[in-house]
Amino acid sequence: MTVLASRAGNLPEAFTTFVGRRHDIAEIRRVLGSARLLTLTGTGGVGKTRLALEVAATARKAFPDGTWLVDLAPVGDASAVATTAAAAVGIVDLGGRPALDRLAVRLAERRALIVLDNCEHLVDACAELADALLSACPGLRILATSRQTLGIGGEHVFTVPPLKVPDEAVELLRDRACAVRPDFRITDDNWDTVTRLCADLDGLPLAIELTASRLRTLTVEQAADRLEDRFALLTGGSRTARPRQRTLRAAMEWSYELCSPAERLLWNRLSVFAGGFGLDAAEAVCAGEGLPAQEVLDVLDRLVVQSVVLPAEHEGLPRYRLLATVREYGRERLAESGEEERLLRRHRDFHLALAERIAGRWYGPGQEEALTRLRAEHANLLAALDRDDDPQATLALASALRFYWCAGGFLAEGRRQLGRALSAAPEPTLARARALCAASWVALLQSDHAAADGWLREAGELGERHGDGALLAHVAGLRGTRAAFQGRLADAVPLFEHAVAAHTVVTEKGSAVFLLFQLAAVQMDLGDPRGETTGRQAVELAEAHGERWARAHALWTLSCHAWRQGRREEALALIRASLEIERGFNEPLSAALMLETFAWIIASYGEYERAGRTLGSTRKMWRDVGVEISVFGPPLDDDHAQCERSVVRALGQEGYERALAVGGRHDTPKQAIDSALGVGIDPAPVAAAVPGPLTRREREVAALVAKGLSNRKIAEEFVVSPRTVDFHVENIRAKLGFTSRAQVAAWWATQAPTTQ
């Protein structure tokens, strides 16, 4: 049996079969039927995590609202336990309210299971989290794994035993050995040796798997002989350790000794990574002094074969990881080698360079991929930020992650890290000034204007002192944001105009796109006729640079304006295009704003049920981030109220509440957007409700699409840039609710006679 991801949750898919423990699984499921907290205890390497995941996978029908894994192994700070759990459940951290409160709201009415894994080093924080969630969420069950119990009322404990010898232990050895040596067989001739080997390993799954990986090159007899020698050595050197700990350490020591010098060196050095790592990180951090960069991949592959390193994946990115026990052992050996400090500095420097590279290229292509990479490196980023040997480097890293904090959904973590870094490095450096700007942006998004004012004032003073034009341009833009958020729209306009002009002179022109979007929004709210032109400029600038994040916001602003001007067909096309982009960012605040506008527009076309579900999604996201829509000004609040009244009139209060409940079931902004846009369902109702939605130019483009011309050929036909044609095609698909060019062509074939 293998572990499979459930419909709602994040259980990882296993790379190996699950062997034995049928009785244990049945007993744990029986206890979970009545107990709300069950803790699996046992020695390291006994298989607590794998057993918990198998139970969660086999019991997922009993928890229809989701099963989630919260991996605490890479978490070193007790204060991060709740935020880690919230992230695992899919709650994006924007700092609007405590993570524990948002978790409780999310799970309050769900029949769900959380696997709280590797609690032993954070047992007090885990106990507090479990106690609070179980009190607030009557349908929730928690399955914890820990070397010690959590020690709270109502806790049930299941001590995970070693595998039975010979039955389960021998079966595991056979299964894993066959994976690396297909011709491996257990026969009458080697049965006694195999059972003796498993008995010497005390039936510990991790020790057995490490041993099985060596049967690629060793016979069972050789493995047993070598292990016996190692046991004798370690028993004499560590009499205070428990037998199973000695056995596990013996297996680790034995596996380590059988590695080549290069494999040992890489094992040691990989231990500086937290959570996981990519090949580029391994090559950059671990190469050198005995391990040339061009050899890292080959040595890493050999460690994978030996089960020292495990292949993994994060949102489609290939990754690697070390089991906690393997990592701890490697870290001990790294410390003994005298390389630990140097490797930790290289680890920090690699992630600083990565963050600065992403920040420097942010207003260009690849933003979604950049955020995916940073999310994959989250544990490593926090580990690097925890270093205290170079406060200026920490300050630079916290600042370089500004788009991760603000566009990636980690406002609270960003506020904490920036505050810590600023306190530790008070010197009036440019690194401090940049960090002050980043901290100001975070504070503004959290509606903490007092903190933002103080940080912006100091950032401006440092910018003047150092004569840094780019920094002063950032300060001016943030001052414009502050004025806009405070309702001082007339004051915001000249600040944004100055910032846009400064950015085009001293920085990459593309970096002005987000300022243009904000300027457009303020101008439109003031009734300035230049607002729409400014918004179009923002879209065009974003297109020219391959930028998508600010482009989505600019399209949303233009949609709101078109809606209020009565141009609802245009508003619908713009908001659909905006949401299509926003799907990739997984950021609930922006998604909620954009979905609100979508709900208003489709309600005006009579799509009341769909509008109600969409409002249910936004209501949930507003609650998750702890923000009310009224914070963004009366126009949005008024449009929301008008839409709500129209939906209630059409569906009745009871029908509206049902629609809200359905919309509130989505776990991520992407799921909510997919549902609203009809991804995976027939989008025809909205398309049919919009008669003749295409502009003249869009009809011309659709005709050429139907003839089979590529976007580049169409661009040549009209003597425009390919990006302009891309924009037209995207608008056509958005307006018609289509997902492919073939659908556009088929539609044109039926509509051409009446639309030309």
Coordinates of N, CA, C and O in Angstrom, one line a residue, residues 543-544 546 548 551 577 698 701 705 710-715 720-734 741:
E543 N 3.4 44.6 -20.0 CA 3.6 43.7 -21.2 C 4.9 43.8 -21.8 O 5.5 42.8 -22.1
A544 N 5.5 45.0 -21.9 CA 6.7 45.2 -22.5 C 7.9 44.5 -21.8 O 8.9 44.1 -22.4
G546 N 7.3 41.8 -19.7 CA 7.0 40.4 -19.3 C 6.5 40.3 -17.9 O 6.6 39.3 -17.3
R548 N 3.9 40.4 -14.7 CA 2.5 39.9 -14.5 C 1.8 40.4 -13.2 O 0.6 40.6 -13.2
R551 N 0.7 43.9 -13.4 CA -0.2 44.0 -14.6 C -1.6 43.5 -14.1 O -2.6 44.1 -14.5
A577 N -9.2 38.7 -17.3 CA -7.7 38.7 -17.6 C -6.9 38.9 -16.3 O -5.9 38.2 -16.1
E698 N -10.7 43.2 -31.9 CA -10.7 41.8 -31.4 C -11.4 40.9 -32.4 O -11.0 39.7 -32.5
V701 N -8.9 40.1 -35.0 CA -7.9 39.2 -34.5 C -8.5 37.8 -34.5 O -7.9 36.8 -34.9
V705 N -7.2 34.3 -36.1 CA -7.0 33.1 -35.3 C -7.7 31.9 -35.9 O -7.2 30.8 -36.0
S710 N -0.6 32.3 -36.4 CA 0.0 32.5 -35.1 C -0.1 33.9 -34.7 O -0.3 34.9 -35.5
N711 N 0.2 34.2 -33.4 CA 0.2 35.6 -32.9 C 1.2 36.4 -33.6 O 1.0 37.6 -33.8
R712 N 2.4 35.8 -33.9 CA 3.4 36.6 -34.5 C 3.0 37.0 -35.9 O 3.2 38.1 -36.4
K713 N 2.3 36.0 -36.7 CA 1.9 36.3 -38.0 C 0.8 37.4 -38.0 O 0.7 38.3 -38.9
I714 N -0.1 37.3 -37.0 CA -1.1 38.4 -36.8 C -0.5 39.7 -36.6 O -1.0 40.7 -37.1
A715 N 0.5 39.7 -35.7 CA 1.2 41.0 -35.5 C 1.8 41.6 -36.7 O 1.8 42.8 -36.9
V720 N 1.9 45.5 -35.6 CA 2.0 45.8 -34.2 C 2.9 44.7 -33.5 O 3.4 43.8 -34.2
S721 N 3.2 44.9 -32.2 CA 4.1 44.0 -31.5 C 3.4 42.7 -31.2 O 2.1 42.7 -31.0
P722 N 4.1 41.6 -31.2 CA 3.4 40.3 -30.8 C 2.8 40.4 -29.4 O 1.8 39.7 -29.2
R723 N 3.4 41.2 -28.5 CA 2.8 41.3 -27.2 C 1.4 41.9 -27.2 O 0.5 41.6 -26.5
T724 N 1.2 42.9 -28.2 CA -0.1 43.5 -28.3 C -1.1 42.4 -28.8 O -2.3 42.4 -28.3
V725 N -0.7 41.6 -29.7 CA -1.6 40.5 -30.2 C -1.9 39.5 -29.0 O -3.0 39.1 -28.9
D726 N -0.9 39.2 -28.2 CA -1.1 38.3 -27.1 C -2.2 38.9 -26.2 O -3.1 38.2 -25.7
F727 N -2.1 40.2 -26.0 CA -3.1 40.9 -25.1 C -4.5 40.8 -25.7 O -5.5 40.5 -25.0
H728 N -4.6 41.0 -27.0 CA -5.9 40.9 -27.7 C -6.5 39.4 -27.6 O -7.7 39.2 -27.3
V729 N -5.6 38.4 -27.9 CA -6.1 37.0 -27.8 C -6.5 36.7 -26.4 O -7.5 36.0 -26.2
E730 N -5.7 37.2 -25.4 CA -6.1 36.9 -24.0 C -7.5 37.5 -23.7 O -8.3 36.9 -23.0
N731 N -7.7 38.7 -24.2 CA -9.0 39.4 -23.9 C -10.1 38.6 -24.6 O -11.2 38.5 -24.1
I732 N -9.9 38.2 -25.8 CA -10.9 37.4 -26.6 C -11.3 36.2 -25.8 O -12.5 35.9 -25.6
R733 N -10.3 35.4 -25.4 CA -10.6 34.2 -24.6 C -11.3 34.5 -23.3 O -12.2 33.8 -22.9
A734 N -10.9 35.6 -22.6 CA -11.5 36.0 -21.4 C -13.0 36.3 -21.5 O -13.8 35.9 -20.8
R741 N -7.3 28.4 -28.4 CA -7.5 29.0 -29.7 C -8.5 28.3 -30.6 O -9.3 28.8 -31.4

